[in-house]
mmCIF file of C-alpha atoms in Angstrom:
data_model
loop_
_atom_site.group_PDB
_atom_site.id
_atom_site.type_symbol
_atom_site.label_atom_id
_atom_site.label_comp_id
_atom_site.label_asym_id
_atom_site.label_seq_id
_atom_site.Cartn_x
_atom_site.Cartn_y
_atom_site.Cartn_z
ATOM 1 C CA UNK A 15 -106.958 44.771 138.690
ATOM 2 C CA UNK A 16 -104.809 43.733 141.218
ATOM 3 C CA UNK A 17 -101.255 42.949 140.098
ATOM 4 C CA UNK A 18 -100.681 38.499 140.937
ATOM 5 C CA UNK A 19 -97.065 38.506 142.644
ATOM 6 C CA UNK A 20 -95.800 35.319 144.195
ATOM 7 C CA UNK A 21 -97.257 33.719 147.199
ATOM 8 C CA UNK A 22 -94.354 33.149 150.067
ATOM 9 C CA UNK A 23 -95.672 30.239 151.568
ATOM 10 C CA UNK A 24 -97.993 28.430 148.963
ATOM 11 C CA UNK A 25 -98.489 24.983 149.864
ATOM 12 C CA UNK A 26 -97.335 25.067 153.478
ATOM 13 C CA UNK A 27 -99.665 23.921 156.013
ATOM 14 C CA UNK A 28 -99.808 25.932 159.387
ATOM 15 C CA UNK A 29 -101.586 25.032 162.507
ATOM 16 C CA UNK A 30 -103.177 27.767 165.370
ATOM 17 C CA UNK A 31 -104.228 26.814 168.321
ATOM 18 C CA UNK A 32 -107.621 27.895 169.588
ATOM 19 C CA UNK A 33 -109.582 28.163 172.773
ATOM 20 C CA UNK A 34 -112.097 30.586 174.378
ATOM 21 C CA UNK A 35 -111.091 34.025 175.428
ATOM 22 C CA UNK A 36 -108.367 34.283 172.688
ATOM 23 C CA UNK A 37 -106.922 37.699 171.571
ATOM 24 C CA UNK A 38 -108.783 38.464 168.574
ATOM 25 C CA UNK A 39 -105.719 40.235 166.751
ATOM 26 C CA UNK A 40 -103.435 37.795 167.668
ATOM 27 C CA UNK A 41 -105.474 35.014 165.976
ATOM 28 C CA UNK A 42 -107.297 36.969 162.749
ATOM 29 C CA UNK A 43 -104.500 38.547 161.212
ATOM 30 C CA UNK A 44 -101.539 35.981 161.489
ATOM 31 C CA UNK A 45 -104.352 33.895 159.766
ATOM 32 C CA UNK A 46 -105.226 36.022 156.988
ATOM 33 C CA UNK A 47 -101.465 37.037 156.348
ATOM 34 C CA UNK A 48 -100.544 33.626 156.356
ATOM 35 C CA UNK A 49 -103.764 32.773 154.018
ATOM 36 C CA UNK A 50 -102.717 35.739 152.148
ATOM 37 C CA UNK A 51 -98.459 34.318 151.323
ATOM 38 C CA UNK A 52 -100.711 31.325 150.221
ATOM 39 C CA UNK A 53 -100.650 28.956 153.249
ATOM 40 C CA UNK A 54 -103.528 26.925 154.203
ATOM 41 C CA UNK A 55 -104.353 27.321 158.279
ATOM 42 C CA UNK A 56 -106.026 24.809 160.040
ATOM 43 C CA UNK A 57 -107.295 26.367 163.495
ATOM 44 C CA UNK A 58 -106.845 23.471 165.940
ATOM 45 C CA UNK A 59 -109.274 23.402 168.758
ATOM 46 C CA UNK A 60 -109.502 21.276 172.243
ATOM 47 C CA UNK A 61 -112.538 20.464 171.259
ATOM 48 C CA UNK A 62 -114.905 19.012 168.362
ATOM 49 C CA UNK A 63 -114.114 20.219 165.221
ATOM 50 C CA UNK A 64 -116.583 22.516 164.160
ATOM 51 C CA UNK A 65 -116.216 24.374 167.547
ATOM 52 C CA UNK A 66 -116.688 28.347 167.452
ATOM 53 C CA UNK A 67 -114.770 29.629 170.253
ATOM 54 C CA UNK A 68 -114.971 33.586 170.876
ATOM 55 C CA UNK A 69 -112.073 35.710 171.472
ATOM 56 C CA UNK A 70 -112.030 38.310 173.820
ATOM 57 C CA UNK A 71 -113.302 40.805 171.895
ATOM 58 C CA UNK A 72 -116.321 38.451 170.563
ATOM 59 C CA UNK A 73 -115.096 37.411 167.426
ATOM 60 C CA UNK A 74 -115.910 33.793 166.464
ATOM 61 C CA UNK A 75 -113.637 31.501 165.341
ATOM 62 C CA UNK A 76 -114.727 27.776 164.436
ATOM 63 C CA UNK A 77 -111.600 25.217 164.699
ATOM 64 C CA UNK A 78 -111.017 23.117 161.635
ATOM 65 C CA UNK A 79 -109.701 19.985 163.460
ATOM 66 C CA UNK A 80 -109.432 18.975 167.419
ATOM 67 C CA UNK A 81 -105.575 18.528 168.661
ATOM 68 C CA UNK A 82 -106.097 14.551 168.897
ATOM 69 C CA UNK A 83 -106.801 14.019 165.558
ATOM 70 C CA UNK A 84 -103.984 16.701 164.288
ATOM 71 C CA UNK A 85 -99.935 14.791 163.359
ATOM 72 C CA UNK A 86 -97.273 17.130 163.448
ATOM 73 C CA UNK A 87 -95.777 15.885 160.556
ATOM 74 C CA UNK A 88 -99.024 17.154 158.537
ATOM 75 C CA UNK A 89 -97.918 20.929 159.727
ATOM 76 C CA UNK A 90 -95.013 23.443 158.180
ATOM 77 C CA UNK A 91 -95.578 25.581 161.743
ATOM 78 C CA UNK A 92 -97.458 26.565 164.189
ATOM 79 C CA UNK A 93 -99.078 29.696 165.519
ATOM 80 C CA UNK A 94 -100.139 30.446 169.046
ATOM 81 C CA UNK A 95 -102.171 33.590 169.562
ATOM 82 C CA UNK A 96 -102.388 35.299 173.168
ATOM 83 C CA UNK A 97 -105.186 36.395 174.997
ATOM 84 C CA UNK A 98 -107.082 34.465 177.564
ATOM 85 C CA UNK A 99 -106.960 31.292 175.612
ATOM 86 C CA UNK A 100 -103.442 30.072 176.295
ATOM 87 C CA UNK A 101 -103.837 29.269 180.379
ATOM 88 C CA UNK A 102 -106.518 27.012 179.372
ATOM 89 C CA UNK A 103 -104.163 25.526 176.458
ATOM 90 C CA UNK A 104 -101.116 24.926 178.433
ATOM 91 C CA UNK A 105 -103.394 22.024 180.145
ATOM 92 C CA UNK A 106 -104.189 20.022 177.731
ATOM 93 C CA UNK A 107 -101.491 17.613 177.010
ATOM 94 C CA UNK A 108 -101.986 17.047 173.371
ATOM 95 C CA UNK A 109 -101.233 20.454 172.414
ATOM 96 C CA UNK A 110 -98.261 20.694 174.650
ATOM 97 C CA UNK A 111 -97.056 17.368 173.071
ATOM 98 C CA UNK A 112 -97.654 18.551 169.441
ATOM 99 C CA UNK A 113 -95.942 21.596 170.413
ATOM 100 C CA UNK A 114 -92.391 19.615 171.021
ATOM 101 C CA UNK A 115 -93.157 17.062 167.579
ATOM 102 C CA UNK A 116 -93.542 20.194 165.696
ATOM 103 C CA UNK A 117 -90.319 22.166 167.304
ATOM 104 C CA UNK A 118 -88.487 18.747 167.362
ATOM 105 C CA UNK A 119 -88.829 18.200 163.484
ATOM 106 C CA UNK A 120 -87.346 21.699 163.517
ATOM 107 C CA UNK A 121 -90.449 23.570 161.940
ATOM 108 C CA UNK A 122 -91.482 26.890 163.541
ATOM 109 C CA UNK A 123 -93.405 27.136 166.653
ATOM 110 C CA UNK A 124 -94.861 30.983 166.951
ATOM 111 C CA UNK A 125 -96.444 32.310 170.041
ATOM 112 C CA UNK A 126 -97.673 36.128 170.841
ATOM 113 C CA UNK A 127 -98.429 37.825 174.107
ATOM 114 C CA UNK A 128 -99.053 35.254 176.362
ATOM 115 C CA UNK A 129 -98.758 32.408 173.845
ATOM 116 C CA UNK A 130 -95.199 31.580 175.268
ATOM 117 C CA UNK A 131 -96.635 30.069 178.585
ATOM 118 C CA UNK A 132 -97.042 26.887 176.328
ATOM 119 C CA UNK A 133 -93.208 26.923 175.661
ATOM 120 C CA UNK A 134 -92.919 26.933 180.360
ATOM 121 C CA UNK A 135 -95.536 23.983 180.216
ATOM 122 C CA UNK A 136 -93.993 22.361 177.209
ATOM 123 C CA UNK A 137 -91.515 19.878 178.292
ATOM 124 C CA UNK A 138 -88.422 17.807 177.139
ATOM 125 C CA UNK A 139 -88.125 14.546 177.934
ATOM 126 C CA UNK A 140 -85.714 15.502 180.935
ATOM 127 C CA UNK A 141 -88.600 17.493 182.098
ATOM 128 C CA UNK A 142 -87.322 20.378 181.544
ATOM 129 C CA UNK A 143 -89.119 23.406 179.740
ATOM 130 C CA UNK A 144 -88.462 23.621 175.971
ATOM 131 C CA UNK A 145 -87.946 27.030 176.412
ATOM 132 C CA UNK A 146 -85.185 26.739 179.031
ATOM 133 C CA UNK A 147 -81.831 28.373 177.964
ATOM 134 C CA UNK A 148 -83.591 30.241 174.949
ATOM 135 C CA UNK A 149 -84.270 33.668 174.300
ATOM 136 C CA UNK A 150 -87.837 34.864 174.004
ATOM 137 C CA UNK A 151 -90.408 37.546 174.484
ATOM 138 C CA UNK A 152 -94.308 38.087 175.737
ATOM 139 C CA UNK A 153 -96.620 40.306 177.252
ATOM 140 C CA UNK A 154 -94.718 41.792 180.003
ATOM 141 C CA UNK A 155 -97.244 39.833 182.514
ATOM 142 C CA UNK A 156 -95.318 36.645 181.918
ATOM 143 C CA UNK A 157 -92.107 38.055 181.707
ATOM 144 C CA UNK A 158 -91.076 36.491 185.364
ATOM 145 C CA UNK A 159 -92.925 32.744 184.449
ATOM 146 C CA UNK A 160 -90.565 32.751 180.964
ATOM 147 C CA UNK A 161 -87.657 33.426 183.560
ATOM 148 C CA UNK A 162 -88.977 31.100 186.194
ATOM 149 C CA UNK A 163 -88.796 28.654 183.210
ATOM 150 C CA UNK A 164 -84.993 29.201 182.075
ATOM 151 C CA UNK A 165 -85.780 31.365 179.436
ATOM 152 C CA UNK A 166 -83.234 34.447 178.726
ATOM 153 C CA UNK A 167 -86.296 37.726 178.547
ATOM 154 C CA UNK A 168 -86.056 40.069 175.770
ATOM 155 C CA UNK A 169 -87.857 43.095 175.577
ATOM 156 C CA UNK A 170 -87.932 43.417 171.682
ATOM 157 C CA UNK A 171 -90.813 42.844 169.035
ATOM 158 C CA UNK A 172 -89.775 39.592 168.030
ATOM 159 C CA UNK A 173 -87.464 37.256 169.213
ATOM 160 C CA UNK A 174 -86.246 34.016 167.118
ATOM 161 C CA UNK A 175 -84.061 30.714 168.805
ATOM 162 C CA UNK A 176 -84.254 27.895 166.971
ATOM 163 C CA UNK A 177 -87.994 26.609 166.215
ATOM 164 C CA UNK A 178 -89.237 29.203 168.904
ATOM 165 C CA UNK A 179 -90.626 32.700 167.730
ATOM 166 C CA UNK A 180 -91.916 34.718 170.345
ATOM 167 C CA UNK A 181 -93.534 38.374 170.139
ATOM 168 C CA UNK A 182 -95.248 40.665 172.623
ATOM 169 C CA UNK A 183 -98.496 42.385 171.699
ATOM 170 C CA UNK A 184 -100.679 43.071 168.997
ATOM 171 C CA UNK A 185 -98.301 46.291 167.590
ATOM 172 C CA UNK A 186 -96.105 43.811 166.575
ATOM 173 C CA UNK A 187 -97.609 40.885 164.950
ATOM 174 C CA UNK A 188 -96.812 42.804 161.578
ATOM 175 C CA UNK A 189 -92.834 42.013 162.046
ATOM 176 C CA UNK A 190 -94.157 38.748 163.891
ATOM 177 C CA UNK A 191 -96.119 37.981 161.199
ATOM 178 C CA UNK A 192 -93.407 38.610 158.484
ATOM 179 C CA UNK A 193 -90.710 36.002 161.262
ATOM 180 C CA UNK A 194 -92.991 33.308 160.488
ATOM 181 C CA UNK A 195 -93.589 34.161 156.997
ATOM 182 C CA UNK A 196 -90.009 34.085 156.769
ATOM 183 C CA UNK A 197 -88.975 30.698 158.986
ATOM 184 C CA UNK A 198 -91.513 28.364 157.184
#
């Protein structure tokens, strides 16, 4: 039998945003390792609840609650997996909005690959983008679009400024996974 050892995160509540075309990785484990320190994850869709969206890869993954109905204050973090699925999350309004009520009450905001577009669509009231000023990582494809946005690029497997934690690929969501573990 397994040996019970204490669970890191047991009662917190973390959001991940969903959409089609997501990066399998990028969504699955972060949600089982979080499930795993004892968090519950609610997978928050654009959508219905109920929705199965497919990553790239064809895994399904069915969203617990749609953005509208989802209050940041309800949430310990949140997780934003790569892949496809963020260009089509970065228009939605709701989700950018959530994004700066959950960063604003100072709770982690975690995005992989090409997760950190939402932080260059994600703007302060000045209008500004929330990652502005900021260091943070991504897949290399967005590197200039972080810049373009104010953001200071590092090329490193995880990168933490305030509320924002930002990783690359999937070969490192096991230290990104362990940042989040860590900051909620």
């Amino acid at each position: 039998m397994a040996a019970l050892r204490e669970k890191l995160i047991a009662g917190r509540t973390v959001g991940m945003f969903i959409d089609f075309q997501f990066e399998d990785m990028e969504a699955m484990y972060p949600k089982m390792r979080l499930e795993e320190e004892g968090a519950k994850v609610i997978v928050i869709g654009a959508h219905d609840k109920g929705m199965k969206y497919t990553g790239k890869y064809g895994y399904p993954l069915k969203s617990d609650a749609t953005v509208k109905d989802v209050d940041a204050a309800s949430l310990d973090a949140l997780v934003i997996p790569g892949g496809f699925a963020p260009d089509y999350l970065r228009r939605n309004t709701a989700m950018l909005d959530l994004i700066l009520a959950v960063a604003g009450a100072g709770k982690p905001v975690a995005a992989v690959c090409h997760g950190p577009w939402m932080f260059c669509s994600a703007r302060r009231a000045d209008g500004k983008p929330v990652i502005e000023g900021r260091k943070a990582t991504g897949f290399v494809a967005i590197k200039d679009d972080l810049i373009n946005a104010g953001a200071v690029w590092v090329d490193e497997p995880v990168v933490i400024d305030g509320p924002y934690i930002t990783s690359r690929t999937p070969s490192d969501l096991v230290p990104f996974c362990h940042a989040i573990i860590d900051e909620t």
